[in-house]
mmCIF file of C-alpha atoms in Angstrom:
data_model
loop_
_atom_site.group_PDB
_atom_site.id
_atom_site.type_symbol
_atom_site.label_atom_id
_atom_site.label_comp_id
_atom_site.label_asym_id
_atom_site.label_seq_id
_atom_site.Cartn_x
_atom_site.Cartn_y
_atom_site.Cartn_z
ATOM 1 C CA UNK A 1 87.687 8.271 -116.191
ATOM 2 C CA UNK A 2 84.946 10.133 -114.150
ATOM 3 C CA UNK A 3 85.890 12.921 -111.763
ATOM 4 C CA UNK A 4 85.257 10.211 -109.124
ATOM 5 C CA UNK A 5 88.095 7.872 -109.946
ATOM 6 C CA UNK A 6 91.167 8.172 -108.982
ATOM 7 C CA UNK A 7 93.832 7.764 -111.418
ATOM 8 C CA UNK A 8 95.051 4.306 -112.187
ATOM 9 C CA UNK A 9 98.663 4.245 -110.773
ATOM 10 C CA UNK A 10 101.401 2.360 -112.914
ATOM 11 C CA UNK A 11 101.693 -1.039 -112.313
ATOM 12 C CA UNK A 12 105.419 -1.660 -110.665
ATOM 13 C CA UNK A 13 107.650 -4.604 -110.696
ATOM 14 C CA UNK A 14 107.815 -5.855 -106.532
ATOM 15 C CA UNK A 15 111.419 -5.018 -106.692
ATOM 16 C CA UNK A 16 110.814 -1.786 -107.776
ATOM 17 C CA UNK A 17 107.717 -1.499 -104.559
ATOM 18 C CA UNK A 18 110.392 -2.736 -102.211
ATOM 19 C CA UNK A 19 112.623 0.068 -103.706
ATOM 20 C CA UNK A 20 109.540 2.503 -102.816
ATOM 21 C CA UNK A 21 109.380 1.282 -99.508
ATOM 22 C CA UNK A 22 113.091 1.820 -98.427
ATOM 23 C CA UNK A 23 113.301 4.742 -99.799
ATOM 24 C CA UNK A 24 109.951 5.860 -97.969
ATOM 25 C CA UNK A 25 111.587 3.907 -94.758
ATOM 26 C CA UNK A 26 114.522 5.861 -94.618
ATOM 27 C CA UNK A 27 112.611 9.213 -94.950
ATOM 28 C CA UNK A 28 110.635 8.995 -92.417
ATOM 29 C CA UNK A 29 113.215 8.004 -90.335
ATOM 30 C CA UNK A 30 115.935 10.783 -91.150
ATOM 31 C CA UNK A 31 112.735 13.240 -90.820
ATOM 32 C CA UNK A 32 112.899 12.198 -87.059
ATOM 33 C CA UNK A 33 116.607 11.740 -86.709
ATOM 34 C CA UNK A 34 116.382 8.534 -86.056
ATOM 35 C CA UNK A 35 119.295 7.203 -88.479
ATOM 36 C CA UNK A 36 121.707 7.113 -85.431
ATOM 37 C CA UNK A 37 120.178 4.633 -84.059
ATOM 38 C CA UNK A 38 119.625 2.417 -87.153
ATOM 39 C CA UNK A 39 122.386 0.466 -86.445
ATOM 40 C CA UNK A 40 123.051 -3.214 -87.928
ATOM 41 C CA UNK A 41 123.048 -4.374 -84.565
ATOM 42 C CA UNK A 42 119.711 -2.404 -83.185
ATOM 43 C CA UNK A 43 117.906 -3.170 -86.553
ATOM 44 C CA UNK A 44 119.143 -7.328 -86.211
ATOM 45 C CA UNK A 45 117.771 -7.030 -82.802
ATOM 46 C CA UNK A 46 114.355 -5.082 -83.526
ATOM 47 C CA UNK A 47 113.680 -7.542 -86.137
ATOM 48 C CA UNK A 48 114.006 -10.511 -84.192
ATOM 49 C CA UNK A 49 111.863 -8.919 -81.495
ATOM 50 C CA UNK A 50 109.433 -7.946 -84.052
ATOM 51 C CA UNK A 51 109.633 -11.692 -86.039
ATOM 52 C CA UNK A 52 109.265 -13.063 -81.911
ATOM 53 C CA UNK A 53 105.818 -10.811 -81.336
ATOM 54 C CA UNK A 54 104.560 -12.508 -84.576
ATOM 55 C CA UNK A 55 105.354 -16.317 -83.690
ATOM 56 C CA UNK A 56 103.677 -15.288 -80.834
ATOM 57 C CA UNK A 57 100.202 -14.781 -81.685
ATOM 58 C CA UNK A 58 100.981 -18.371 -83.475
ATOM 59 C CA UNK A 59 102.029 -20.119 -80.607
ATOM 60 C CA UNK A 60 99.780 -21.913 -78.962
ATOM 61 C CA UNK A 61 97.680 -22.036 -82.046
ATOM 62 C CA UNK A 62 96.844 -25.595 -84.025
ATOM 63 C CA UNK A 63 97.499 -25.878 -87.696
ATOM 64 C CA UNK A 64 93.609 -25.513 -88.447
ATOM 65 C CA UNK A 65 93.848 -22.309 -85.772
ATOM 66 C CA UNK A 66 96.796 -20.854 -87.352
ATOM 67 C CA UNK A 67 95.265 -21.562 -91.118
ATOM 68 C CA UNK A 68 92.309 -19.275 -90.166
ATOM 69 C CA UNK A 69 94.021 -16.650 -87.695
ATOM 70 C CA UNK A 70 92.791 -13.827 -90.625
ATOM 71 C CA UNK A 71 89.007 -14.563 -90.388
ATOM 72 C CA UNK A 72 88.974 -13.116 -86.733
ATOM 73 C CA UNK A 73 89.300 -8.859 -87.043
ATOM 74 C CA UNK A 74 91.352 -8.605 -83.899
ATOM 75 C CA UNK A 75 93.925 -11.115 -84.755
ATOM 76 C CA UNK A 76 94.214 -10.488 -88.443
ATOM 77 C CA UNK A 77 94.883 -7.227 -87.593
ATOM 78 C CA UNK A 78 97.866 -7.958 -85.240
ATOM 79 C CA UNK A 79 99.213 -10.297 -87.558
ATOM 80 C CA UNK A 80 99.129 -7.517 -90.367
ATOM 81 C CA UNK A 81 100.731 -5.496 -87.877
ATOM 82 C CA UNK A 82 103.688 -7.336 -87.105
ATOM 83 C CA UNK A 83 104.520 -8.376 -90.742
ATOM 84 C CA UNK A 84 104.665 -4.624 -91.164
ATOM 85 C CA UNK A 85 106.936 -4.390 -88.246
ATOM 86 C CA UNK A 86 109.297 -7.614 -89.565
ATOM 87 C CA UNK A 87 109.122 -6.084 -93.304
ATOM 88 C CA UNK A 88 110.166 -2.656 -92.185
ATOM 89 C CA UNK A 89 113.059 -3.646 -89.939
ATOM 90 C CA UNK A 90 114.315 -6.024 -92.735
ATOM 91 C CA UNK A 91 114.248 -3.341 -95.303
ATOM 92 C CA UNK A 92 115.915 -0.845 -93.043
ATOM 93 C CA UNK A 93 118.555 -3.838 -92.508
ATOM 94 C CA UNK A 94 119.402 -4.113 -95.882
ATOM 95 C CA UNK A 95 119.216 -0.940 -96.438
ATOM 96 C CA UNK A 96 121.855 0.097 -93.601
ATOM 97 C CA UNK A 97 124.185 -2.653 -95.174
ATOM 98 C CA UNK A 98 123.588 -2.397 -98.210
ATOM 99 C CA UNK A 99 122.170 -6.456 -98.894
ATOM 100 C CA UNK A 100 120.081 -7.087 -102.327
ATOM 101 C CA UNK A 101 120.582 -10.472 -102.261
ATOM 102 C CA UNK A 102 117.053 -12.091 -102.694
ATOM 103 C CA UNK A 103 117.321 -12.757 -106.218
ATOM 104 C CA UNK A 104 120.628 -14.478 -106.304
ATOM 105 C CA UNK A 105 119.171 -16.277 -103.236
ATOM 106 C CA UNK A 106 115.871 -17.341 -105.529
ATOM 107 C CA UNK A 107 118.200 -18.258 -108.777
ATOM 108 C CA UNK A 108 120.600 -20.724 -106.175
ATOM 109 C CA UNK A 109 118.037 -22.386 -104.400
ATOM 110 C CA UNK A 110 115.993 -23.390 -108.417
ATOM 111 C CA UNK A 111 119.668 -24.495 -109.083
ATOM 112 C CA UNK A 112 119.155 -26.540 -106.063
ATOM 113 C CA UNK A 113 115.440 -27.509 -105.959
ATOM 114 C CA UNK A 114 114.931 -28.452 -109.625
ATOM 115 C CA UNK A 115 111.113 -28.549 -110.528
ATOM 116 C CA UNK A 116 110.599 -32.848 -110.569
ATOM 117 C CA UNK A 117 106.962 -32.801 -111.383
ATOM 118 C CA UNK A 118 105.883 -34.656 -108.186
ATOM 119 C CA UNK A 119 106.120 -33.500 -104.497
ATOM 120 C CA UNK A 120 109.122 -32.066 -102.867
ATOM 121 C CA UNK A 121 110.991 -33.069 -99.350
ATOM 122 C CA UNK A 122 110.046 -29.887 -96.765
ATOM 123 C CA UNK A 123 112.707 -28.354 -96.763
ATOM 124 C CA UNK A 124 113.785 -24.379 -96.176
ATOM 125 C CA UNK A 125 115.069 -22.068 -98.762
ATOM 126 C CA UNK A 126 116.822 -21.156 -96.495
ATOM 127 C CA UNK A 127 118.783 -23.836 -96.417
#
């Protein structure tokens, strides 16, 4: 390594990122004093606001629109925006209460879902 690279960080598992990113989350806000506030029911509502200002830049949008909405700098950067927002209030959420439940989630809906080898009904995993 040169004295111009930086050094390569250690590739982490996305649990263990998410982990990072709580724990970062939760930080920031007790450096503020902000955990008062972080309520189940504020964070519920700030993430529905937050997942609501995403469907919006979406909504009057047609598929082909929509499929493309990150090739335009302005919108692409809104969108990246509000995912932040939506990802952020989640984690706080689950942090506050304490949920890890997206792999037990994952492992019931396979049970569910087999694989069939041909295409699958739309449906929602979170069904």
């Amino acid at each position: 390594m040169n004295e111009t690279q930086e050094p390569r960080q250690p590739e982490r598992r996305p649990e263990e990122r998410l982990d990072l990113l709580q724990r970062r989350l939760a930080q920031f806000a007790a450096a503020r004093g902000w955990e008062p506030y972080h309520t189940p029911k504020n964070l519920a509502v700030a993430l529905s606001v937050e997942a609501a200002e995403l469907v919006e830049i979406f909504q009057w949008l047609t598929p082909e629109q929509s499929a493309r909405v990150m090739e335009e700098p302005e919108s692409a950067h809104r969108v990246a925006d509000e995912v932040a927002d939506v990802l952020a209030y989640l984690l706080q959420f689950c942090e506050v209460l304490g949920v890890d439940a997206l792999a037990a989630k994952i492992e019931r809906n396979e049970l569910r879902f087999p694989v069939t080898g041909g295409p699958t009904p739309n449906r929602h995993s979170s069904e």
